[in-house]
Structures are given as structure tokens and as C-alpha cells.
Amino acid sequence: MASIGGNIMQRTRCAYFRDEIGCRCNKRNQGSGCAALRGLNRNHAIFGWSESCVATNPSDLAVALAAMDAVVIVLGKTGERLIPFKDFHRLPASTPQRDNVLDRGDLIVAIEVPATVEAHASHYLKVRDRASYEFALVSAAAGVATDGRRIRSARLAMGGVAHKPWRLTAAESGLRGISLDDIDGLRSAIAASFTDARPLAHNAFKVELSQRVALRALRTAGART
């Protein structure tokens, strides 16, 4: 039986992590190295990766929850605590074996999604190499509030680009006041969140693809206002 908690805690689809015979992977065997760093890394991260790990988070749901500022409610040894979704998943740094901030004995008991105005006009877009593939190459979750056709506020998060859902905070700030019909203005605002992208040898295409996916998700959400 599947669960919401299990979905957001699912582990990476990195082939080097999944292949337990002969592949170096710090997530599986700490200190063994990251074979993907200089191997076949087409599907891997362009944000937030470290020398220890370049894998991406595979969850679709997590991207939407990150965009909507969800809160994970956890029951642990010291009682209940609330974890903002942006803080739930970890970047790899030097401890890639830890995907999230849960401690031993913690139990996810609920996830709360605030009733925001942006959530009323939202969209999730998932791009795959083939329609039959389950996991996203790149995905985007967008929510928008408008005054007429002009953006009052926006929320954007990306999947398939980092070890955790990646919020485009610079883009969100830059989009305020721009018309949904101003394609160049929208593109420029979204591009502001990609100045610190660090593509690997085989995935530089994700920088442009991610921006196109974010733009399309945003405009589709805007059409629902």
C-alpha cells in the first residue's frame, strides 16, 4: 500500500545507486565515491549537488508540496513537531546518505497544505523522455495570483534538477508585476533563478529545458485565474 509519507521519502532513481554490484555510491556505501559525478549523468542534478552526490529527488508530489509551502507534521520521541516542506529534504553535502531531516523513531502523521490564493490557479508539468517512463526528466509546479493579466504573486518549484525539490525564489520575486502575455519578461524573470545552475557533463540541456517547463507551467496556471 502506498502512502503520501512514503511518496515524499522515496529514494533517488540514480542508476549507480540502484545497481548494488560494482558501482561506487556514497548514498549506499559512504566514502566509496560517486560514480555519476564523472559518469553518465544525463538525468542528474544541476543545482545543489556536491562532490559526494549528484542524484535527484524522484517524487512528483514533493515538487507540488514544495511550491505550495506545505508543512510536514512529525511525531517523534520528543513529541510533535512541524517541519516546513522546504526544510524537509536535505542537499547531499558530505552526508548524501541522509535524504531528509527525520530522526530514528520519527513518524509522519500528516501533511498540511495551506489554502493560498496561488493554489487556486496551479499546474504541474512533467517532462519525460518517453510517455511510458514513470519518472520526470524535469518537472515544474506553478501557482499564480493575478490582477487581471498581471502577476500579483507566483510560486514555482522544479523537480529532476536537485537532491530536493528546488524552489525558484528569485523567479518568484522577479515575476511580480509582469503580464502573463509578456513572454520575454516571464522568461527573463525565470532565468534569474538559473544563474547558479551547475550542469554536469551530460545534462547542460536541463538548464534551458527547465526554464521552458517552468514558463509553460506558469502560463497554464495563469490561464486558470
PDB file of C-alpha atoms in Angstrom:
ATOM      1  CA  MET A   1       0.000   0.000   0.000  1.00  0.00           C
ATOM      2  CA  ALA A   2       1.348   3.421  -0.940  1.00  0.00           C
ATOM      3  CA  SER A   3       1.236   6.480   1.284  1.00  0.00           C
ATOM      4  CA  ILE A   4       1.814  10.217   0.989  1.00  0.00           C
ATOM      5  CA  GLY A   5       4.650   9.950   3.512  1.00  0.00           C
ATOM      6  CA  GLY A   6       6.258   7.162   1.511  1.00  0.00           C
ATOM      7  CA  ASN A   7       5.990   9.168  -1.697  1.00  0.00           C
ATOM      8  CA  ILE A   8       7.933  12.153  -0.373  1.00  0.00           C
ATOM      9  CA  MET A   9      10.537   9.838   1.205  1.00  0.00           C
ATOM     10  CA  GLN A  10      11.214   7.708  -1.879  1.00  0.00           C
ATOM     11  CA  ARG A  11      14.875   7.475  -2.757  1.00  0.00           C
ATOM     12  CA  THR A  12      16.659   8.565  -5.908  1.00  0.00           C
ATOM     13  CA  ARG A  13      16.375   6.734  -9.232  1.00  0.00           C
ATOM     14  CA  CYS A  14      20.129   7.165  -9.885  1.00  0.00           C
ATOM     15  CA  ALA A  15      21.285   4.048 -11.722  1.00  0.00           C
ATOM     16  CA  TYR A  16      24.555   3.970  -9.784  1.00  0.00           C
ATOM     17  CA  PHE A  17      22.615   3.943  -6.506  1.00  0.00           C
ATOM     18  CA  ARG A  18      20.218   1.234  -7.732  1.00  0.00           C
ATOM     19  CA  ASP A  19      22.984  -1.017  -9.093  1.00  0.00           C
ATOM     20  CA  GLU A  20      24.401  -2.616  -5.958  1.00  0.00           C
ATOM     21  CA  ILE A  21      27.125  -4.604  -7.753  1.00  0.00           C
ATOM     22  CA  GLY A  22      30.355  -2.797  -8.509  1.00  0.00           C
ATOM     23  CA  CYS A  23      29.112   0.832  -8.640  1.00  0.00           C
ATOM     24  CA  ARG A  24      30.562   3.453  -6.336  1.00  0.00           C
ATOM     25  CA  CYS A  25      27.824   5.313  -4.450  1.00  0.00           C
ATOM     26  CA  ASN A  26      28.207   7.370  -1.287  1.00  0.00           C
ATOM     27  CA  LYS A  27      24.497   7.058  -0.563  1.00  0.00           C
ATOM     28  CA  ARG A  28      24.791   3.298  -0.383  1.00  0.00           C
ATOM     29  CA  ASN A  29      28.394   2.900   0.821  1.00  0.00           C
ATOM     30  CA  GLN A  30      29.579   6.080   2.497  1.00  0.00           C
ATOM     31  CA  GLY A  31      33.057   7.084   1.396  1.00  0.00           C
ATOM     32  CA  SER A  32      33.098   4.892  -1.722  1.00  0.00           C
ATOM     33  CA  GLY A  33      32.719   7.824  -4.126  1.00  0.00           C
ATOM     34  CA  CYS A  34      30.101   8.999  -6.619  1.00  0.00           C
ATOM     35  CA  ALA A  35      30.294   7.165  -9.944  1.00  0.00           C
ATOM     36  CA  ALA A  36      27.738   9.530 -11.502  1.00  0.00           C
ATOM     37  CA  LEU A  37      29.853  12.632 -10.892  1.00  0.00           C
ATOM     38  CA  ARG A  38      32.065  11.821 -13.888  1.00  0.00           C
ATOM     39  CA  GLY A  39      29.976   9.026 -15.331  1.00  0.00           C
ATOM     40  CA  LEU A  40      26.673   9.024 -17.226  1.00  0.00           C
ATOM     41  CA  ASN A  41      24.899  11.906 -15.543  1.00  0.00           C
ATOM     42  CA  ARG A  42      22.268  12.987 -18.057  1.00  0.00           C
ATOM     43  CA  ASN A  43      19.443  12.557 -15.526  1.00  0.00           C
ATOM     44  CA  HIS A  44      21.252  14.127 -12.613  1.00  0.00           C
ATOM     45  CA  ALA A  45      21.296  17.426 -10.733  1.00  0.00           C
ATOM     46  CA  ILE A  46      22.108  20.917 -11.974  1.00  0.00           C
ATOM     47  CA  PHE A  47      21.527  22.592  -8.579  1.00  0.00           C
ATOM     48  CA  GLY A  48      22.820  21.932  -5.091  1.00  0.00           C
ATOM     49  CA  TRP A  49      24.957  18.892  -5.827  1.00  0.00           C
ATOM     50  CA  SER A  50      28.233  18.126  -4.117  1.00  0.00           C
ATOM     51  CA  GLU A  51      31.314  16.066  -4.890  1.00  0.00           C
ATOM     52  CA  SER A  52      29.677  13.347  -2.785  1.00  0.00           C
ATOM     53  CA  CYS A  53      26.418  13.047  -4.750  1.00  0.00           C
ATOM     54  CA  VAL A  54      24.732  14.432  -7.875  1.00  0.00           C
ATOM     55  CA  ALA A  55      21.471  12.446  -7.632  1.00  0.00           C
ATOM     56  CA  THR A  56      17.982  13.945  -7.881  1.00  0.00           C
ATOM     57  CA  ASN A  57      14.802  13.505  -5.873  1.00  0.00           C
ATOM     58  CA  PRO A  58      12.251  11.471  -7.905  1.00  0.00           C
ATOM     59  CA  SER A  59       8.959  12.486  -6.253  1.00  0.00           C
ATOM     60  CA  ASP A  60       6.323  14.336  -8.292  1.00  0.00           C
ATOM     61  CA  LEU A  61       4.192  15.110  -5.252  1.00  0.00           C
ATOM     62  CA  ALA A  62       7.115  16.632  -3.368  1.00  0.00           C
ATOM     63  CA  VAL A  63       7.582  19.282  -6.063  1.00  0.00           C
ATOM     64  CA  ALA A  64       3.959  20.419  -5.755  1.00  0.00           C
ATOM     65  CA  LEU A  65       4.120  20.415  -1.951  1.00  0.00           C
ATOM     66  CA  ALA A  66       7.304  22.499  -2.054  1.00  0.00           C
ATOM     67  CA  ALA A  67       5.664  25.061  -4.335  1.00  0.00           C
ATOM     68  CA  MET A  68       2.622  25.325  -2.056  1.00  0.00           C
ATOM     69  CA  ASP A  69       4.613  25.742   1.197  1.00  0.00           C
ATOM     70  CA  ALA A  70       3.280  22.548   2.751  1.00  0.00           C
ATOM     71  CA  VAL A  71       4.147  21.537   6.316  1.00  0.00           C
ATOM     72  CA  VAL A  72       5.130  18.012   7.383  1.00  0.00           C
ATOM     73  CA  ILE A  73       3.803  17.068  10.831  1.00  0.00           C
ATOM     74  CA  VAL A  74       6.043  14.537  12.555  1.00  0.00           C
ATOM     75  CA  LEU A  75       5.608  12.629  15.800  1.00  0.00           C
ATOM     76  CA  GLY A  76       8.882  11.668  17.460  1.00  0.00           C
ATOM     77  CA  LYS A  77      10.440  10.816  20.782  1.00  0.00           C
ATOM     78  CA  THR A  78      10.168  14.409  21.999  1.00  0.00           C
ATOM     79  CA  GLY A  79       6.592  14.896  20.780  1.00  0.00           C
ATOM     80  CA  GLU A  80       5.101  16.541  17.712  1.00  0.00           C
ATOM     81  CA  ARG A  81       6.975  18.999  15.523  1.00  0.00           C
ATOM     82  CA  LEU A  82       6.157  20.874  12.338  1.00  0.00           C
ATOM     83  CA  ILE A  83       8.688  20.892   9.501  1.00  0.00           C
ATOM     84  CA  PRO A  84       8.270  23.401   6.635  1.00  0.00           C
ATOM     85  CA  PHE A  85       8.438  21.397   3.434  1.00  0.00           C
ATOM     86  CA  LYS A  86      11.359  23.452   2.117  1.00  0.00           C
ATOM     87  CA  ASP A  87      13.378  22.146   5.075  1.00  0.00           C
ATOM     88  CA  PHE A  88      12.229  18.509   4.957  1.00  0.00           C
ATOM     89  CA  HIS A  89      14.648  17.239   2.286  1.00  0.00           C
ATOM     90  CA  ARG A  90      18.400  17.703   2.536  1.00  0.00           C
ATOM     91  CA  LEU A  91      21.042  18.636   0.000  1.00  0.00           C
ATOM     92  CA  PRO A  92      23.788  15.991  -0.218  1.00  0.00           C
ATOM     93  CA  ALA A  93      26.793  17.994   1.048  1.00  0.00           C
ATOM     94  CA  SER A  94      29.089  15.410   2.683  1.00  0.00           C
ATOM     95  CA  THR A  95      26.261  13.218   4.015  1.00  0.00           C
ATOM     96  CA  PRO A  96      24.279  12.120   0.922  1.00  0.00           C
ATOM     97  CA  GLN A  97      23.031   9.000   2.706  1.00  0.00           C
ATOM     98  CA  ARG A  98      20.568  11.269   4.560  1.00  0.00           C
ATOM     99  CA  ASP A  99      17.731  12.282   2.237  1.00  0.00           C
ATOM    100  CA  ASN A 100      15.648  14.158   4.809  1.00  0.00           C
ATOM    101  CA  VAL A 101      15.706  15.552   8.344  1.00  0.00           C
ATOM    102  CA  LEU A 102      13.766  12.757  10.036  1.00  0.00           C
ATOM    103  CA  ASP A 103      15.382  11.122  13.062  1.00  0.00           C
ATOM    104  CA  ARG A 104      15.167   7.482  14.089  1.00  0.00           C
ATOM    105  CA  GLY A 105      11.722   6.827  15.535  1.00  0.00           C
ATOM    106  CA  ASP A 106      10.026   9.753  13.747  1.00  0.00           C
ATOM    107  CA  LEU A 107       6.644   9.129  12.120  1.00  0.00           C
ATOM    108  CA  ILE A 108       4.960  11.368   9.560  1.00  0.00           C
ATOM    109  CA  VAL A 109       1.375  11.742  10.804  1.00  0.00           C
ATOM    110  CA  ALA A 110       0.101  14.463   8.435  1.00  0.00           C
ATOM    111  CA  ILE A 111       0.985  16.927   5.715  1.00  0.00           C
ATOM    112  CA  GLU A 112      -0.815  20.259   5.690  1.00  0.00           C
ATOM    113  CA  VAL A 113      -1.160  22.377   2.563  1.00  0.00           C
ATOM    114  CA  PRO A 114      -2.148  26.000   3.244  1.00  0.00           C
ATOM    115  CA  ALA A 115      -5.197  27.329   1.430  1.00  0.00           C
ATOM    116  CA  THR A 116      -3.322  30.002  -0.516  1.00  0.00           C
ATOM    117  CA  VAL A 117      -4.667  32.130  -3.325  1.00  0.00           C
ATOM    118  CA  GLU A 118      -1.953  30.766  -5.655  1.00  0.00           C
ATOM    119  CA  ALA A 119      -3.177  27.206  -5.129  1.00  0.00           C
ATOM    120  CA  HIS A 120      -6.476  28.094  -6.790  1.00  0.00           C
ATOM    121  CA  ALA A 121      -4.674  28.611 -10.111  1.00  0.00           C
ATOM    122  CA  SER A 122      -1.944  25.992 -10.236  1.00  0.00           C
ATOM    123  CA  HIS A 123      -0.453  23.431 -12.589  1.00  0.00           C
ATOM    124  CA  TYR A 124       2.062  20.582 -12.542  1.00  0.00           C
ATOM    125  CA  LEU A 125       4.004  19.771 -15.701  1.00  0.00           C
ATOM    126  CA  LYS A 126       6.148  16.657 -16.051  1.00  0.00           C
ATOM    127  CA  VAL A 127       8.535  16.086 -18.956  1.00  0.00           C
ATOM    128  CA  ARG A 128       9.832  12.563 -19.644  1.00  0.00           C
ATOM    129  CA  ASP A 129      11.987  11.051 -22.366  1.00  0.00           C
ATOM    130  CA  ARG A 130       9.062   8.759 -23.180  1.00  0.00           C
ATOM    131  CA  ALA A 131       5.444   8.848 -22.043  1.00  0.00           C
ATOM    132  CA  SER A 132       5.821   5.301 -20.723  1.00  0.00           C
ATOM    133  CA  TYR A 133       8.579   6.365 -18.296  1.00  0.00           C
ATOM    134  CA  GLU A 134       7.408   6.889 -14.732  1.00  0.00           C
ATOM    135  CA  PHE A 135       9.917   9.446 -13.525  1.00  0.00           C
ATOM    136  CA  ALA A 136      10.409  13.019 -14.682  1.00  0.00           C
ATOM    137  CA  LEU A 137      13.453  14.238 -16.550  1.00  0.00           C
ATOM    138  CA  VAL A 138      12.364  17.732 -15.476  1.00  0.00           C
ATOM    139  CA  SER A 139       9.122  18.871 -13.848  1.00  0.00           C
ATOM    140  CA  ALA A 140       7.607  22.115 -12.587  1.00  0.00           C
ATOM    141  CA  ALA A 141       4.833  23.052 -10.171  1.00  0.00           C
ATOM    142  CA  ALA A 142       3.414  26.550 -10.517  1.00  0.00           C
ATOM    143  CA  GLY A 143       0.766  28.591  -8.747  1.00  0.00           C
ATOM    144  CA  VAL A 144      -0.158  32.175  -9.531  1.00  0.00           C
ATOM    145  CA  ALA A 145      -2.374  35.003  -8.322  1.00  0.00           C
ATOM    146  CA  THR A 146      -3.140  37.839 -10.715  1.00  0.00           C
ATOM    147  CA  ASP A 147      -4.708  41.238 -11.065  1.00  0.00           C
ATOM    148  CA  GLY A 148      -6.229  40.883 -14.493  1.00  0.00           C
ATOM    149  CA  ARG A 149      -3.357  39.507 -16.570  1.00  0.00           C
ATOM    150  CA  ARG A 150      -0.640  40.938 -14.344  1.00  0.00           C
ATOM    151  CA  ILE A 151       1.031  38.621 -11.817  1.00  0.00           C
ATOM    152  CA  ARG A 152       0.497  39.611  -8.195  1.00  0.00           C
ATOM    153  CA  SER A 153       2.389  36.634  -6.756  1.00  0.00           C
ATOM    154  CA  ALA A 154       3.745  33.332  -8.048  1.00  0.00           C
ATOM    155  CA  ARG A 155       5.130  30.091  -6.690  1.00  0.00           C
ATOM    156  CA  LEU A 156       7.474  27.903  -8.696  1.00  0.00           C
ATOM    157  CA  ALA A 157       9.299  24.687  -7.824  1.00  0.00           C
ATOM    158  CA  MET A 158      11.263  22.286 -10.024  1.00  0.00           C
ATOM    159  CA  GLY A 159      11.777  18.542  -9.945  1.00  0.00           C
ATOM    160  CA  GLY A 160      14.511  16.477 -11.574  1.00  0.00           C
ATOM    161  CA  VAL A 161      17.118  19.184 -11.007  1.00  0.00           C
ATOM    162  CA  ALA A 162      18.369  18.687  -7.440  1.00  0.00           C
ATOM    163  CA  HIS A 163      18.603  16.339  -4.458  1.00  0.00           C
ATOM    164  CA  LYS A 164      15.402  18.005  -3.203  1.00  0.00           C
ATOM    165  CA  PRO A 165      12.525  19.902  -4.827  1.00  0.00           C
ATOM    166  CA  TRP A 166      14.063  23.180  -5.981  1.00  0.00           C
ATOM    167  CA  ARG A 167      12.161  26.398  -5.331  1.00  0.00           C
ATOM    168  CA  LEU A 168      12.735  29.220  -7.845  1.00  0.00           C
ATOM    169  CA  THR A 169      12.661  32.053  -5.320  1.00  0.00           C
ATOM    170  CA  ALA A 170      14.469  34.603  -7.495  1.00  0.00           C
ATOM    171  CA  ALA A 171      11.974  33.963 -10.283  1.00  0.00           C
ATOM    172  CA  GLU A 172       9.048  34.349  -7.897  1.00  0.00           C
ATOM    173  CA  SER A 173      10.278  37.798  -6.869  1.00  0.00           C
ATOM    174  CA  GLY A 174      11.020  38.860 -10.433  1.00  0.00           C
ATOM    175  CA  LEU A 175       7.630  37.780 -11.767  1.00  0.00           C
ATOM    176  CA  ARG A 176       5.649  40.224  -9.629  1.00  0.00           C
ATOM    177  CA  GLY A 177       4.000  42.833 -11.807  1.00  0.00           C
ATOM    178  CA  ILE A 178       4.756  41.127 -15.121  1.00  0.00           C
ATOM    179  CA  SER A 179       1.909  40.383 -17.503  1.00  0.00           C
ATOM    180  CA  LEU A 180       1.224  36.768 -18.386  1.00  0.00           C
ATOM    181  CA  ASP A 181       1.254  37.949 -22.001  1.00  0.00           C
ATOM    182  CA  ASP A 182       4.807  39.365 -21.710  1.00  0.00           C
ATOM    183  CA  ILE A 183       6.705  36.234 -22.759  1.00  0.00           C
ATOM    184  CA  ASP A 184      10.109  37.919 -22.795  1.00  0.00           C
ATOM    185  CA  GLY A 185       9.504  39.370 -19.333  1.00  0.00           C
ATOM    186  CA  LEU A 186       8.431  35.986 -17.960  1.00  0.00           C
ATOM    187  CA  ARG A 187      11.462  34.285 -19.481  1.00  0.00           C
ATOM    188  CA  SER A 188      13.824  36.875 -18.046  1.00  0.00           C
ATOM    189  CA  ALA A 189      12.343  36.548 -14.553  1.00  0.00           C
ATOM    190  CA  ILE A 190      12.551  32.750 -14.633  1.00  0.00           C
ATOM    191  CA  ALA A 191      16.126  32.866 -15.944  1.00  0.00           C
ATOM    192  CA  ALA A 192      17.159  34.763 -12.791  1.00  0.00           C
ATOM    193  CA  SER A 193      16.804  31.501 -10.848  1.00  0.00           C
ATOM    194  CA  PHE A 194      19.265  29.694 -13.123  1.00  0.00           C
ATOM    195  CA  THR A 195      22.326  31.893 -12.771  1.00  0.00           C
ATOM    196  CA  ASP A 196      23.735  29.478 -10.168  1.00  0.00           C
ATOM    197  CA  ALA A 197      22.923  26.293 -12.105  1.00  0.00           C
ATOM    198  CA  ARG A 198      25.911  23.931 -12.379  1.00  0.00           C
ATOM    199  CA  PRO A 199      25.225  21.405 -15.124  1.00  0.00           C
ATOM    200  CA  LEU A 200      27.308  18.266 -15.368  1.00  0.00           C
ATOM    201  CA  ALA A 201      28.980  16.815 -18.450  1.00  0.00           C
ATOM    202  CA  HIS A 202      25.817  15.332 -19.958  1.00  0.00           C
ATOM    203  CA  ASN A 203      22.909  17.422 -18.656  1.00  0.00           C
ATOM    204  CA  ALA A 204      23.547  21.039 -19.669  1.00  0.00           C
ATOM    205  CA  PHE A 205      20.340  20.805 -21.728  1.00  0.00           C
ATOM    206  CA  LYS A 206      18.389  20.777 -18.453  1.00  0.00           C
ATOM    207  CA  VAL A 207      19.124  24.467 -17.886  1.00  0.00           C
ATOM    208  CA  GLU A 208      17.163  25.547 -20.970  1.00  0.00           C
ATOM    209  CA  LEU A 209      14.597  22.745 -20.702  1.00  0.00           C
ATOM    210  CA  SER A 210      13.810  23.611 -17.070  1.00  0.00           C
ATOM    211  CA  GLN A 211      13.159  27.244 -17.940  1.00  0.00           C
ATOM    212  CA  ARG A 212      10.819  26.262 -20.757  1.00  0.00           C
ATOM    213  CA  VAL A 213       8.950  23.848 -18.484  1.00  0.00           C
ATOM    214  CA  ALA A 214       8.635  26.484 -15.741  1.00  0.00           C
ATOM    215  CA  LEU A 215       7.317  29.038 -18.255  1.00  0.00           C
ATOM    216  CA  ARG A 216       4.728  26.660 -19.645  1.00  0.00           C
ATOM    217  CA  ALA A 217       3.578  25.561 -16.178  1.00  0.00           C
ATOM    218  CA  LEU A 218       3.264  29.187 -15.092  1.00  0.00           C
ATOM    219  CA  ARG A 219       1.244  30.278 -18.127  1.00  0.00           C
ATOM    220  CA  THR A 220      -1.003  27.218 -17.875  1.00  0.00           C
ATOM    221  CA  ALA A 221      -1.671  28.046 -14.222  1.00  0.00           C
ATOM    222  CA  GLY A 222      -2.322  31.669 -15.190  1.00  0.00           C
ATOM    223  CA  ALA A 223      -4.943  30.591 -17.706  1.00  0.00           C
ATOM    224  CA  ARG A 224      -6.964  29.233 -14.771  1.00  0.00           C
ATOM    225  CA  THR A 225      -7.212  32.533 -12.902  1.00  0.00           C
TER     226      THR A 225
END
